[in-house]
Coordinates of C-alpha atoms in Angstrom, one line a residue:
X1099 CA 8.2 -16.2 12.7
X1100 CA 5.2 -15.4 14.6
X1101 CA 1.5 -13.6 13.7
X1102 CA 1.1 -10.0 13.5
X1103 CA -1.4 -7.3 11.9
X1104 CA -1.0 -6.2 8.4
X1105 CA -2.6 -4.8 5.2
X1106 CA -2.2 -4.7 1.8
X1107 CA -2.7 -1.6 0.1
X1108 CA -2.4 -1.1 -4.2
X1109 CA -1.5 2.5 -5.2
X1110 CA -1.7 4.6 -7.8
X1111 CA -0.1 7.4 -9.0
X1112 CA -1.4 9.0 -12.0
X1113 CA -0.2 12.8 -14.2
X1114 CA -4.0 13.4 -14.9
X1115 CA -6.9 11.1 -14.6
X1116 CA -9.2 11.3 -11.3
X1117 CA -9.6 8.9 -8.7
X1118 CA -12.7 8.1 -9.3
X1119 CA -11.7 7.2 -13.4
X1120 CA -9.3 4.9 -12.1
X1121 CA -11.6 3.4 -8.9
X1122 CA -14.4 2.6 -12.0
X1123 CA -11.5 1.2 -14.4
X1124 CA -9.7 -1.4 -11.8
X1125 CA -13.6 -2.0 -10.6
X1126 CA -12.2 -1.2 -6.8
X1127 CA -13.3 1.4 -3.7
X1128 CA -11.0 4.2 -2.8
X1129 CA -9.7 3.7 0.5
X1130 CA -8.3 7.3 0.0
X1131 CA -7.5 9.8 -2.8
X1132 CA -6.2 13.1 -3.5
X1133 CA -7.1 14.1 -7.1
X1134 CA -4.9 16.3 -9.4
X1135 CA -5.8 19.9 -9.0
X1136 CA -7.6 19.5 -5.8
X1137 CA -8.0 22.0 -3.5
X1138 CA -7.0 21.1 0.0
X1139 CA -6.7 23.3 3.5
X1140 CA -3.6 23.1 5.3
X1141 CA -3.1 22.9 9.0
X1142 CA -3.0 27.1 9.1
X1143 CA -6.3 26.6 7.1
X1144 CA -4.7 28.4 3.8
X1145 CA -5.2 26.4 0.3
X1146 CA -2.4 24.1 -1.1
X1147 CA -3.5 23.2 -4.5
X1148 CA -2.3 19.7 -5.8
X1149 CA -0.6 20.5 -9.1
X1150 CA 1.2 17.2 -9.9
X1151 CA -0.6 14.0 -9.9
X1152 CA -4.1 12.1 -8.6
X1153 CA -2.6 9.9 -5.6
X1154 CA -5.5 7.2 -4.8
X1155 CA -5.3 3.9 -2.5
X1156 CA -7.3 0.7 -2.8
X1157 CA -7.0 -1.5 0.9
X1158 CA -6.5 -5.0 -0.7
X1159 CA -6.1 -7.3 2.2
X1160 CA -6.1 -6.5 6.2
X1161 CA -5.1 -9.5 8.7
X1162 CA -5.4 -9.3 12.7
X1163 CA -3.2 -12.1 13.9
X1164 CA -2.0 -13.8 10.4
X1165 CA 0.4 -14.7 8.0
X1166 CA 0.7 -12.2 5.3
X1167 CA 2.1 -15.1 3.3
X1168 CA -1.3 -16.3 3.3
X1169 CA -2.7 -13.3 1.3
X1170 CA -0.5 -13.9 -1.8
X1171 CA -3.0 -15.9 -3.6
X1172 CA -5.8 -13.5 -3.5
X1173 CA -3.0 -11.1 -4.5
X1174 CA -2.1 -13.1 -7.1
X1175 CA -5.9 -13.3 -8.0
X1176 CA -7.0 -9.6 -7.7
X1177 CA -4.0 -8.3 -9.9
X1178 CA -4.8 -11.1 -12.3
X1179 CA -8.1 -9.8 -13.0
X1180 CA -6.8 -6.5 -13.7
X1181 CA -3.3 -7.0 -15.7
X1182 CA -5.0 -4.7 -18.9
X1183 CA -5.8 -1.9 -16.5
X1184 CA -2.4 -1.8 -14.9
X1185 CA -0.8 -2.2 -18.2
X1186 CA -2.5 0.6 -19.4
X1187 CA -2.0 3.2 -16.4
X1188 CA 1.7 2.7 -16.5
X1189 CA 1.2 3.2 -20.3
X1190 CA -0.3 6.4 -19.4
X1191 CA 2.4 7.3 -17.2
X1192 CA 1.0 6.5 -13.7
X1193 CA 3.0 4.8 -11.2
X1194 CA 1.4 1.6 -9.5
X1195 CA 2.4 -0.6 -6.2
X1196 CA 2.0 -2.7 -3.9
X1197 CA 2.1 -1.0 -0.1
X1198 CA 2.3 -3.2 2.9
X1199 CA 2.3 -2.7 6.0
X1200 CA 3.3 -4.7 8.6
X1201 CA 2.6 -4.5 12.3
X1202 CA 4.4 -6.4 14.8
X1203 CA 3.5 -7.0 18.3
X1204 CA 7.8 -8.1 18.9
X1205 CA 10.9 -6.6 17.4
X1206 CA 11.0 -9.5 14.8
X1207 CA 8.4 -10.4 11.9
X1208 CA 9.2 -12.3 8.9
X1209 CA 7.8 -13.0 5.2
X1210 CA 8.5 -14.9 2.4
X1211 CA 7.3 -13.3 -1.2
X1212 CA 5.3 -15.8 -3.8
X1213 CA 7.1 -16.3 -7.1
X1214 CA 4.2 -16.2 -8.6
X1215 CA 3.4 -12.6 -7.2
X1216 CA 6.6 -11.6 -7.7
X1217 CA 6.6 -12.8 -11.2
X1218 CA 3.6 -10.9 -11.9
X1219 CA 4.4 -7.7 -9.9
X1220 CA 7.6 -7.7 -12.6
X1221 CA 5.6 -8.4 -15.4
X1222 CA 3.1 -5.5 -14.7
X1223 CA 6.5 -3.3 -13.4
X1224 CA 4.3 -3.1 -10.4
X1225 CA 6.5 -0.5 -7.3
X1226 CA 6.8 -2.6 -3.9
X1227 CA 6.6 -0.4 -0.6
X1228 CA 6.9 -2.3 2.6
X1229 CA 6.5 -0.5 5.9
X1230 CA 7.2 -2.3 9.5
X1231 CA 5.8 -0.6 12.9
X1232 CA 7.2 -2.9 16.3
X1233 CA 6.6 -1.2 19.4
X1234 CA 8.7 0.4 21.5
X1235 CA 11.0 -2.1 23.5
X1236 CA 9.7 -1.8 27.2
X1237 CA 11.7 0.5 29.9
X1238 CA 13.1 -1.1 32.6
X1239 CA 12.6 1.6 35.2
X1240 CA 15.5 0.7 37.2
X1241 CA 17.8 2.9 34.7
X1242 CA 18.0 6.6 34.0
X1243 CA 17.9 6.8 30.2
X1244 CA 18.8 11.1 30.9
X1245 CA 22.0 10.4 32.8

C-alpha cells in the first residue's frame, strides 16, 4: 500500500426536510445540497424542478498524501456524537452514508475498514459508497493504439 488523496463525505438523503433542517440537526456545514422542490436551471437554461428528495453532503475528512485508515477514529467519533440524529433520519425515511473517495496517484491503493466503524455504520444501517480515481496508465508512444 502506498499514500494517496482522499475524502470522506456523509450523505443524506431525505423525502422532505431541507438541508439546512438537517445541517442545524447533525450540527455540520453543507458541503453541497439540493433541497426538495428546488428550482434548478439545466444546461439549456430551462427549469427542472426537484420533486423527490433533499440530497445534502457534509465533507468529513480530506487527506493529501495519507492513510485513510488513519481517519477512522474521528469517524468513529463524529458519528458517535450524532447516533440520535441518524437514528432518527432513517426513522423518517432518509437514506444516510458514508461516501469516500479515493484518489490514487498508481493503479493500486488499498484500505482496511475499522470494526469499530463498521460496527457502528451497521448499527445506525449507515449506506457505504466508495469511489476510486487512478490515472491513466502512461502511453508509450512507440505504439499506434488506432491500428
Amino acid at each position: 500500500m502506498y499514500s494517496y488523496d482522499y475524502r470522506i463525505s456523509l450523505g443524506v438523503q431525505h423525502p422532505a426536510v431541507s438541508s439546512a433542517d438537517i445541517s442545524a440537526r447533525l450540527g455540520l456545514e453543507r458541503s453541497f445540497f439540493r433541497d426538495v422542490g428546488t428550482d434548478l436551471r439545466g444546461a439549456d437554461g430551462r427549469l427542472i424542478r426537484v420533486h423527490a428528495h433533499t440530497w445534502v453532503l457534509f465533507e468529513l475528512a480530506e487527506g493529501k498524501d495519507g492513510w485513510l485508515m488513519d481517519a477512522w477514529p474521528q469517524m468513529v467519533g463524529i458519528l458517535q456524537a450524532r447516533m440520535e440524529v441518524i437514528q432518527a433520519l432513517n426513522q423518517e425515511g432518509a437514506e444516510v452514508g458514508l461516501r469516500i473517495g479515493v484518489f490514487g496517484k498508481r493503479a493500486w491503493a488499498g484500505f482496511e475498514l475499522d470494526d469499530a466503524l463498521v460496527r457502528l455504520m451497521a448499527d445506525l444501517r449507515l449506506g457505504f459508497h466508495l469511489e476510486t480515481y487512478f490515472p491513466d496508465p502512461p502511453v508509450d508512444p512507440g505504439t499506434d493504439d488506432d491500428a
